[in-house]
GROMACS .gro file of C-alpha atoms in nm:
model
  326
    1UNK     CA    1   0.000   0.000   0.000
    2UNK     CA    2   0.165   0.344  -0.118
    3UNK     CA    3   0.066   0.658   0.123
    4UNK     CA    4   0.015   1.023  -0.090
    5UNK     CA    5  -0.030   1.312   0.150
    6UNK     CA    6  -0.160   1.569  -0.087
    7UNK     CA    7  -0.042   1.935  -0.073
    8UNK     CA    8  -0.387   2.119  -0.136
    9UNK     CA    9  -0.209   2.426  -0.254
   10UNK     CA   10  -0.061   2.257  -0.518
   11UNK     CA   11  -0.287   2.315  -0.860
   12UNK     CA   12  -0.229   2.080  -1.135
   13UNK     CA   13  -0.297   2.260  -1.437
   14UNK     CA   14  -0.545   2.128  -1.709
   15UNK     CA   15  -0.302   1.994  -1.994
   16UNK     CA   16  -0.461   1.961  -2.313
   17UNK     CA   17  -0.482   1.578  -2.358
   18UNK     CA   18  -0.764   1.567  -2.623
   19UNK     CA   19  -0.967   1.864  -2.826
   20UNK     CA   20  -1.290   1.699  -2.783
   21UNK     CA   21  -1.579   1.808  -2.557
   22UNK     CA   22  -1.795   1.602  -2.366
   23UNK     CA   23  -2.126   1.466  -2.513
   24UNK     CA   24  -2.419   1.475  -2.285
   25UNK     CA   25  -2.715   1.265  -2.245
   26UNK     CA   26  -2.966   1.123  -1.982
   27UNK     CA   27  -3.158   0.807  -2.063
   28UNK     CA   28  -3.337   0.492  -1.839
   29UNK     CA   29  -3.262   0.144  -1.738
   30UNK     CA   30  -3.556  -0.030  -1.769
   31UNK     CA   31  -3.698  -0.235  -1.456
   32UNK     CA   32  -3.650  -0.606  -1.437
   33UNK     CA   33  -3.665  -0.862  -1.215
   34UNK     CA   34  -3.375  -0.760  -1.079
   35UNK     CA   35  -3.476  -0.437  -1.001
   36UNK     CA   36  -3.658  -0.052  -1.086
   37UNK     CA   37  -3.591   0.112  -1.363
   38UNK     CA   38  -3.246   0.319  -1.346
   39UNK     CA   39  -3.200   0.687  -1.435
   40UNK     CA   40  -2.873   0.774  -1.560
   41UNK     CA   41  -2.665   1.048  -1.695
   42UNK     CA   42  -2.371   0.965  -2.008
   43UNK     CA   43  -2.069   1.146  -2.079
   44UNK     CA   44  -1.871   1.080  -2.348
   45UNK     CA   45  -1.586   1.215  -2.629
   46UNK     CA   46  -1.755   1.424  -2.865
   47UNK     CA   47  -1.590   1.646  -3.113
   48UNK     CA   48  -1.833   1.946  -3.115
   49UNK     CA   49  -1.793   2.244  -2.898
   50UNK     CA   50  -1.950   2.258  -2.593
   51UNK     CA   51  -2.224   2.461  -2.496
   52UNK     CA   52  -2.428   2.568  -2.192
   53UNK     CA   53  -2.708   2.291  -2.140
   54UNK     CA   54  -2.968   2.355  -1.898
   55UNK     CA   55  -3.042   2.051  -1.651
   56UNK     CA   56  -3.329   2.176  -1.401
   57UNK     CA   57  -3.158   2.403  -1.207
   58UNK     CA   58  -2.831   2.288  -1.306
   59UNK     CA   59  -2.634   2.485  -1.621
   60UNK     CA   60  -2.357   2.205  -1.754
   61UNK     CA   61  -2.119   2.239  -2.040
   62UNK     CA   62  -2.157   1.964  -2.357
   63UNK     CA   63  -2.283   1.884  -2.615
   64UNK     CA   64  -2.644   1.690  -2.615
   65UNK     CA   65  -2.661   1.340  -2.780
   66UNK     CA   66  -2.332   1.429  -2.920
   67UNK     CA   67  -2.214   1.112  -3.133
   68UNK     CA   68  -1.944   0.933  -2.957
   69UNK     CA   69  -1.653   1.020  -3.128
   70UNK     CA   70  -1.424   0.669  -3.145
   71UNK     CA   71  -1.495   0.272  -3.079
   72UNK     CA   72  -1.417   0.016  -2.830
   73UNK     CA   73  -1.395   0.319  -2.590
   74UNK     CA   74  -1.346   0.223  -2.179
   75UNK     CA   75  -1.627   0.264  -1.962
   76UNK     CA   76  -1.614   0.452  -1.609
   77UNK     CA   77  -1.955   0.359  -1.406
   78UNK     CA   78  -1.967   0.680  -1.115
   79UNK     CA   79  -2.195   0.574  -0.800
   80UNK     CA   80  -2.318   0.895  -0.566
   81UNK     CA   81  -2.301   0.898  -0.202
   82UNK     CA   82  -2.606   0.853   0.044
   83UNK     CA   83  -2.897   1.070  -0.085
   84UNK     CA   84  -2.679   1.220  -0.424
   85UNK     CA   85  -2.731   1.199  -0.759
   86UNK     CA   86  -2.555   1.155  -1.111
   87UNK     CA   87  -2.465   1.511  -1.109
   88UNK     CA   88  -2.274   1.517  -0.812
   89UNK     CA   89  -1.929   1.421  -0.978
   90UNK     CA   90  -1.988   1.542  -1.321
   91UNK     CA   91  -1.720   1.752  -1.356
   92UNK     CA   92  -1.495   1.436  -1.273
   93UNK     CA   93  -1.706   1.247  -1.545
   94UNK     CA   94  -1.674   1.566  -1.777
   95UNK     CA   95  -1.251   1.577  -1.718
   96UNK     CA   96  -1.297   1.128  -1.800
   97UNK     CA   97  -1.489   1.173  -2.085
   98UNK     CA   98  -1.274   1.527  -2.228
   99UNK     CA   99  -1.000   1.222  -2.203
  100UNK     CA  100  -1.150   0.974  -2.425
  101UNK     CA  101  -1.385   0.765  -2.167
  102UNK     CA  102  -1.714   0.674  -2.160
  103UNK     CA  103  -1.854   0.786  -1.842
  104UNK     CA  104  -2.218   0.688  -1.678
  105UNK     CA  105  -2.348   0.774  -1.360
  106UNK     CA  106  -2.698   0.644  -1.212
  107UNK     CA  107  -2.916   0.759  -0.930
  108UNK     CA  108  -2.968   0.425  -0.729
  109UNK     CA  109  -3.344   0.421  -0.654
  110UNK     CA  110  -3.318   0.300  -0.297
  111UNK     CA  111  -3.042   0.591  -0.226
  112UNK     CA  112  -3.097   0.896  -0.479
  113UNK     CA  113  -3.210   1.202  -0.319
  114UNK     CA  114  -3.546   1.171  -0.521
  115UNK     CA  115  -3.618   0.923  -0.273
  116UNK     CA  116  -3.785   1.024   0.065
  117UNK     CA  117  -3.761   0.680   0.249
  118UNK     CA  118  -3.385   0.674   0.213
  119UNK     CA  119  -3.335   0.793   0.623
  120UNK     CA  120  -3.467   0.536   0.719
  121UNK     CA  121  -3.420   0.272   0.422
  122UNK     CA  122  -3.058   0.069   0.461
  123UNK     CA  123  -3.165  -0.211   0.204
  124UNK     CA  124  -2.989   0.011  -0.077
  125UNK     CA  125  -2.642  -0.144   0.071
  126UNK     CA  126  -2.766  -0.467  -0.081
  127UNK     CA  127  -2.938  -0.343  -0.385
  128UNK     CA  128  -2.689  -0.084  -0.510
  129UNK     CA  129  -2.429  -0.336  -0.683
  130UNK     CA  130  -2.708  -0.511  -0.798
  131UNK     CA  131  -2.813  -0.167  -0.969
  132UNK     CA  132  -2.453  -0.146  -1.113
  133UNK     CA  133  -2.420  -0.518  -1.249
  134UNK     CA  134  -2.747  -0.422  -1.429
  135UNK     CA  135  -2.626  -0.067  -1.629
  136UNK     CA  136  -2.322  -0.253  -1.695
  137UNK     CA  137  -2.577  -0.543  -1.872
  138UNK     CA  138  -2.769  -0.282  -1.984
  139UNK     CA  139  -2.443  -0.070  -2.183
  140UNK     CA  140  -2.331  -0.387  -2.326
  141UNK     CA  141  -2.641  -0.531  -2.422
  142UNK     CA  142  -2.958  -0.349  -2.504
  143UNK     CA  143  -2.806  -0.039  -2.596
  144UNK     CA  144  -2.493  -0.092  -2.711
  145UNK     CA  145  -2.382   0.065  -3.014
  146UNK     CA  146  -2.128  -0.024  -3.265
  147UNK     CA  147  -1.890  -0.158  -3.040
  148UNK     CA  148  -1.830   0.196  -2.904
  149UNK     CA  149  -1.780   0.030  -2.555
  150UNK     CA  150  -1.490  -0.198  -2.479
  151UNK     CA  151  -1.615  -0.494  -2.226
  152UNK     CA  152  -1.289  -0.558  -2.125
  153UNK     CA  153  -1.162  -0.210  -1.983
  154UNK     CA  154  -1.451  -0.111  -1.731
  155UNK     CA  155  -1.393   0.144  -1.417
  156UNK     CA  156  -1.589   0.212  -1.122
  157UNK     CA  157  -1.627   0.558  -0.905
  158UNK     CA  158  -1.782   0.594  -0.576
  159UNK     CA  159  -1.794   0.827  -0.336
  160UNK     CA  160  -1.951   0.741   0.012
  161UNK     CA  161  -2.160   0.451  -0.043
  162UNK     CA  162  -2.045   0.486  -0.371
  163UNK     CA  163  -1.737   0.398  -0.248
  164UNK     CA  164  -1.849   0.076  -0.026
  165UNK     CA  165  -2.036  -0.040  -0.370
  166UNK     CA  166  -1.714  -0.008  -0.503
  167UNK     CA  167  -1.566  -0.248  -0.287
  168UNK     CA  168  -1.848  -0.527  -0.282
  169UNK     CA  169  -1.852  -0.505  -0.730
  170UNK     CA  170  -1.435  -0.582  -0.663
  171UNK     CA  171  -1.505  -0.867  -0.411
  172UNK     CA  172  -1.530  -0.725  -0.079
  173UNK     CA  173  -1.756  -0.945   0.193
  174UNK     CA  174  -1.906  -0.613   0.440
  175UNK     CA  175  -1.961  -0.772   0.762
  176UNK     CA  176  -2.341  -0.658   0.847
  177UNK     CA  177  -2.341  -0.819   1.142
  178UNK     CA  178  -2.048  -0.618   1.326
  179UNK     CA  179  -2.243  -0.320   1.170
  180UNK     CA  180  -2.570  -0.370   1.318
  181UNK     CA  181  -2.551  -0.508   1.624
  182UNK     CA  182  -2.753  -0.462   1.852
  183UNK     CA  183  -3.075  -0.403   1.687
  184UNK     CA  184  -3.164  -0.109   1.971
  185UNK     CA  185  -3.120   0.283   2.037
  186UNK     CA  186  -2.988   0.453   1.747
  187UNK     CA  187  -2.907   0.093   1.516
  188UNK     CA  188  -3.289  -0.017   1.573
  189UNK     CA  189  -3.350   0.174   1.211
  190UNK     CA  190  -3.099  -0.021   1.052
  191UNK     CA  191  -3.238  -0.316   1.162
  192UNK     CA  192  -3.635  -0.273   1.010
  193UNK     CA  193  -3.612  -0.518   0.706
  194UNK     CA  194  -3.599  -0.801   0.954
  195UNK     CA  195  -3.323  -1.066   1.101
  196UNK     CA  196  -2.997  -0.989   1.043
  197UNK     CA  197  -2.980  -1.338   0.800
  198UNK     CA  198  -3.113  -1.098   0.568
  199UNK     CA  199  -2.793  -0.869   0.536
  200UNK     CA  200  -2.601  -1.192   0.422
  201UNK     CA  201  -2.306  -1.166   0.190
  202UNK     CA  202  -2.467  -1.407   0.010
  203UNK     CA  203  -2.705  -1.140  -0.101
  204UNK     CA  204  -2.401  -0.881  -0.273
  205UNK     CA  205  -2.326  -0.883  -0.608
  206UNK     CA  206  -1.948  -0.894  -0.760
  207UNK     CA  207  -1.844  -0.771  -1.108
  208UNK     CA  208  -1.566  -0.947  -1.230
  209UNK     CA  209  -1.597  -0.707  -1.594
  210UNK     CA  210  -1.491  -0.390  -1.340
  211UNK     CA  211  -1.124  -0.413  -1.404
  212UNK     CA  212  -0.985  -0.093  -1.217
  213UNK     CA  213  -1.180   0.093  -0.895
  214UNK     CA  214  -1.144   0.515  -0.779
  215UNK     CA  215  -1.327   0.523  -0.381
  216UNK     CA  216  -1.318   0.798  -0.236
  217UNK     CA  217  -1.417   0.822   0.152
  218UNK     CA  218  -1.632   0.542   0.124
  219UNK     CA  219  -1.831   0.393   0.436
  220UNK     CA  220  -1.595   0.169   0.563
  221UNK     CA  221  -1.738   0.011   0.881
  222UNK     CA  222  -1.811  -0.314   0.786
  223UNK     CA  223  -1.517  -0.389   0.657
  224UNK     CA  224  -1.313  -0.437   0.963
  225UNK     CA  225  -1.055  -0.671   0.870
  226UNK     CA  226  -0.809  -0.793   0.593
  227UNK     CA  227  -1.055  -1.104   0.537
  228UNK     CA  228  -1.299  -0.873   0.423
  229UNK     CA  229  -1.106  -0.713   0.175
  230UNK     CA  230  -0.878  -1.055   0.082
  231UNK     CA  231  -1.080  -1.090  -0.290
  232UNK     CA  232  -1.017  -0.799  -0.409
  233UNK     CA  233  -0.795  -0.831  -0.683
  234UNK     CA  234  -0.832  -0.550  -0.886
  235UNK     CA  235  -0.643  -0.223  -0.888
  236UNK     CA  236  -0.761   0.061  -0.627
  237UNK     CA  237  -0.700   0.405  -0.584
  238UNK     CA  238  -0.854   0.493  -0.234
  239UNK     CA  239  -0.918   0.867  -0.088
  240UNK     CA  240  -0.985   0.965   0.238
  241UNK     CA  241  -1.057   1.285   0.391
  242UNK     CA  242  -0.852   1.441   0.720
  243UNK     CA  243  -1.142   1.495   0.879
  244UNK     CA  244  -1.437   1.248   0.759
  245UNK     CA  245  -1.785   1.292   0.858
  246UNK     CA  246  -2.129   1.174   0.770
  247UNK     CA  247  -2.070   0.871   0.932
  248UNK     CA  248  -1.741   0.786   0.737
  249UNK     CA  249  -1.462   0.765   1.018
  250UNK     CA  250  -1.095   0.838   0.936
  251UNK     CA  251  -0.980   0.554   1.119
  252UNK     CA  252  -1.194   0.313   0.931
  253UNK     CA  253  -1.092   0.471   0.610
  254UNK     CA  254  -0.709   0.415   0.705
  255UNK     CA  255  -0.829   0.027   0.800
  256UNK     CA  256  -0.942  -0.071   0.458
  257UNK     CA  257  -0.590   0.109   0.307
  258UNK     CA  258  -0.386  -0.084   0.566
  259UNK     CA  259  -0.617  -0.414   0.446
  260UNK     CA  260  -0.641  -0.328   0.039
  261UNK     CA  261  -0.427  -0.664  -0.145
  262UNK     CA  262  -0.265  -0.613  -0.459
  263UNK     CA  263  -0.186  -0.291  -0.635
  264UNK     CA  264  -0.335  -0.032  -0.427
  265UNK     CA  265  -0.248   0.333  -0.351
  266UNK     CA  266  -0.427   0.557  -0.065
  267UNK     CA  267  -0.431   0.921  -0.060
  268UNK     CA  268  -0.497   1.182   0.202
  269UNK     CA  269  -0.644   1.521   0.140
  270UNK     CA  270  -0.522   1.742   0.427
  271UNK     CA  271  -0.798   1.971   0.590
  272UNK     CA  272  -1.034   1.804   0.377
  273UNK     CA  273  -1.430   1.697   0.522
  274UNK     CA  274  -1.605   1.436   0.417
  275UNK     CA  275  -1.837   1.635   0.102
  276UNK     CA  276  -1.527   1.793  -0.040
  277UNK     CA  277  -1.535   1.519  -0.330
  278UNK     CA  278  -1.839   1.640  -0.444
  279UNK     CA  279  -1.785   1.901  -0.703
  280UNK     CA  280  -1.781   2.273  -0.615
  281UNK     CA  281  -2.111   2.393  -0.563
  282UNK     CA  282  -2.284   2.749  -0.717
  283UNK     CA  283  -2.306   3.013  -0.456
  284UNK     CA  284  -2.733   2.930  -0.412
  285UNK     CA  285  -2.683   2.576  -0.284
  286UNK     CA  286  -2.399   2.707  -0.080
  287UNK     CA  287  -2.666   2.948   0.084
  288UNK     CA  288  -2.915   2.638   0.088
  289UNK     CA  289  -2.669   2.338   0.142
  290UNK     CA  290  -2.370   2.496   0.369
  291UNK     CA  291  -2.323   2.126   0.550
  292UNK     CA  292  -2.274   1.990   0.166
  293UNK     CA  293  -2.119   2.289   0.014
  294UNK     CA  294  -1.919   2.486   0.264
  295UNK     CA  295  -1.576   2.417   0.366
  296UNK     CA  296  -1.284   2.485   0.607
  297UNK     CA  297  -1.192   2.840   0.557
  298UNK     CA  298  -0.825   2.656   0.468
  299UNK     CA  299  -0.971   2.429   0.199
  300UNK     CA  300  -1.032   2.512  -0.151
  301UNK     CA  301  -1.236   2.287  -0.324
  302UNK     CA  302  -1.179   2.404  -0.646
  303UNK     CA  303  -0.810   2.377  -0.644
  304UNK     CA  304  -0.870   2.063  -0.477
  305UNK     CA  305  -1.061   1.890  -0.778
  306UNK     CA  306  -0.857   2.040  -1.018
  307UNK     CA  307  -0.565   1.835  -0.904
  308UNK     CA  308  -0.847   1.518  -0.788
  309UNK     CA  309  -0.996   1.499  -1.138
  310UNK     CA  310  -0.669   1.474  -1.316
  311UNK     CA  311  -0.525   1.195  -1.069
  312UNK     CA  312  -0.812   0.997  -1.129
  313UNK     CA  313  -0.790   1.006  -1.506
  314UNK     CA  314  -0.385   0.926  -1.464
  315UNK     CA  315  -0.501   0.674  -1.317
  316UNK     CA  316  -0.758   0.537  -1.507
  317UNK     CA  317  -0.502   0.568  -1.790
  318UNK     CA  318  -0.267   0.348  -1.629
  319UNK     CA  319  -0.508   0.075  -1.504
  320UNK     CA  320  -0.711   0.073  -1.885
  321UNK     CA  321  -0.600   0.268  -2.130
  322UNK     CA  322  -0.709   0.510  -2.403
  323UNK     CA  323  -0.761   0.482  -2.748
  324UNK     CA  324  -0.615   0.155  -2.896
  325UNK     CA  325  -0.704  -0.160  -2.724
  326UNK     CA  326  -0.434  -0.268  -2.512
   0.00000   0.00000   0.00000
């Protein structure tokens, strides 16, 4: 396991690695038996200039339903935290796909903010790599195009419980039981879908087609020990923040770096809270959203994802490539 302590006042510039912008779309998942119907959000190369595209309340630069510019492309799937969305690391997905990836992010039904059950609903720790497995299907199947996505070079993000998705698609076993126990005072929510059998590993879905995994601060609890962590085989590039929050624990963070097998690196971001992956926010939802938006006086997030955003495409480009297949 490598340690980076990142110098936050350090701004890596954006070099010009492609001329393309990034194509823009939103389309649906359909429901199955395996689950709802997904809502996602696609970026990908595109060689028209950007403009300003107007997303609800949001204002994003791309191009919409752009053609993808270039074939058996890789494929980054980005999970949001606990109540986010697909927006809330777009302009990571925007710096991927400027690069040459395919980039899709998802609301997870049981976890999106669109869904006013999710305080008190925990079953979206079992359904959430289930929702994953079944984009991926989706991509590759249903509406793939001509071969514009390669099978073999597939990336995860997740931030939060993005990031603890991330680690049960590359093998990890969570250890429920640690995590809820005892069923009373403030873990008696957790514990309202029934017995604890239910929360089995047995339950979790693994992705063997995710070749290559970016976490950043993800909830790490239940996954107390190198045996939960011992299948994981695939490359990882884990952040944590100094400070945590939201129920993501430093310590725990530091557990799963100490526990990661195989090629692994682990980054710090000093004076960094827990929301300080998500990208910078406009000044209204700072006004409306300071416990999401608003950071140390000492922090800048914007410098900060500058340098995040290109790390995670370095690596990316390490761990699958761009352009030719490998």
């Amino acid at each position: 396991m490598r340690l980076c302590l990142l110098s936050i006042i350090a701004i890596f510039s954006f070099a010009a690695t492609a001329v393309e912008a990034a194509g823009f779309q939103t389309f649906s998942v359909p429901s199955d038996p395996g689950g709802p119907a997904l809502e996602a959000a696609m970026w990908s190369p595109c060689a028209t200039a950007a403009k300003d595209i107007k997303l609800g309340s949001s204002v994003i630069p791309g191009v919409r339903d752009c053609s993808i510019a270039g074939q058996n492309l890789p494929l980054i799937v980005v999970s949001h935290g606990f109540g986010g969305s697909y927006l809330g690391h777009r302009d990571t997905a925007e710096t991927l796909a400027d690069a040459g990836f395919i980039v899709v992010a998802i609301n997870h039904p049981d976890d999106a903010y669109t869904n006013e059950a999710r305080f008190r609903d925990y079953w979206a720790l079992i359904s959430r790599p289930s929702d994953v497995r079944r984009l991926i299907d989706f991509l590759l199947g249903p509406a793939s195009g001509p071969a514009r996505i390669d099978p073999n070079r597939i990336g995860f993000f997740g931030f939060s419980r993005g990031g603890y998705t991330g680690l049960v698609l590359g093998g990890g076993q969570p250890n429920f039981r640690a995590w809820f126990s005892p069923c009373t005072g403030s873990n008696a929510e957790r514990c309202t879908h029934g017995s604890l059998d239910v929360w089995s590993i047995h339950s979790l879905v693994h992705d063997t087609r995710v070749k290559a995994i970016v976490i950043a601060d993800p909830l790490s609890k239940m996954f107390p020990t190198s045996d939960s962590l011992r299948l994981i085989s695939v490359p990882v590039q884990l952040w944590g923040a100094q400070f945590g929050g939201d129920g993501v624990f430093p310590e725990d963070v530091a557990t799963i770096a100490r526990n990661l097998p195989g090629k692994s690196e682990f980054h710090i971001v000093p004076r960094a809270a827990h929301f300080a992956f998500i990208r910078p926010c406009p000044d209204e939802l700072k006004k409306s959203r300071p416990n999401i938006c608003v950071d140390d006086a000492s922090f800048d997030r914007v410098a900060f994802h500058r340098d995040f955003n290109q790390r995670v495409l370095a690596f990316f480009r390490q761990q699958l490539g761009v352009g030719e297949r490998p």
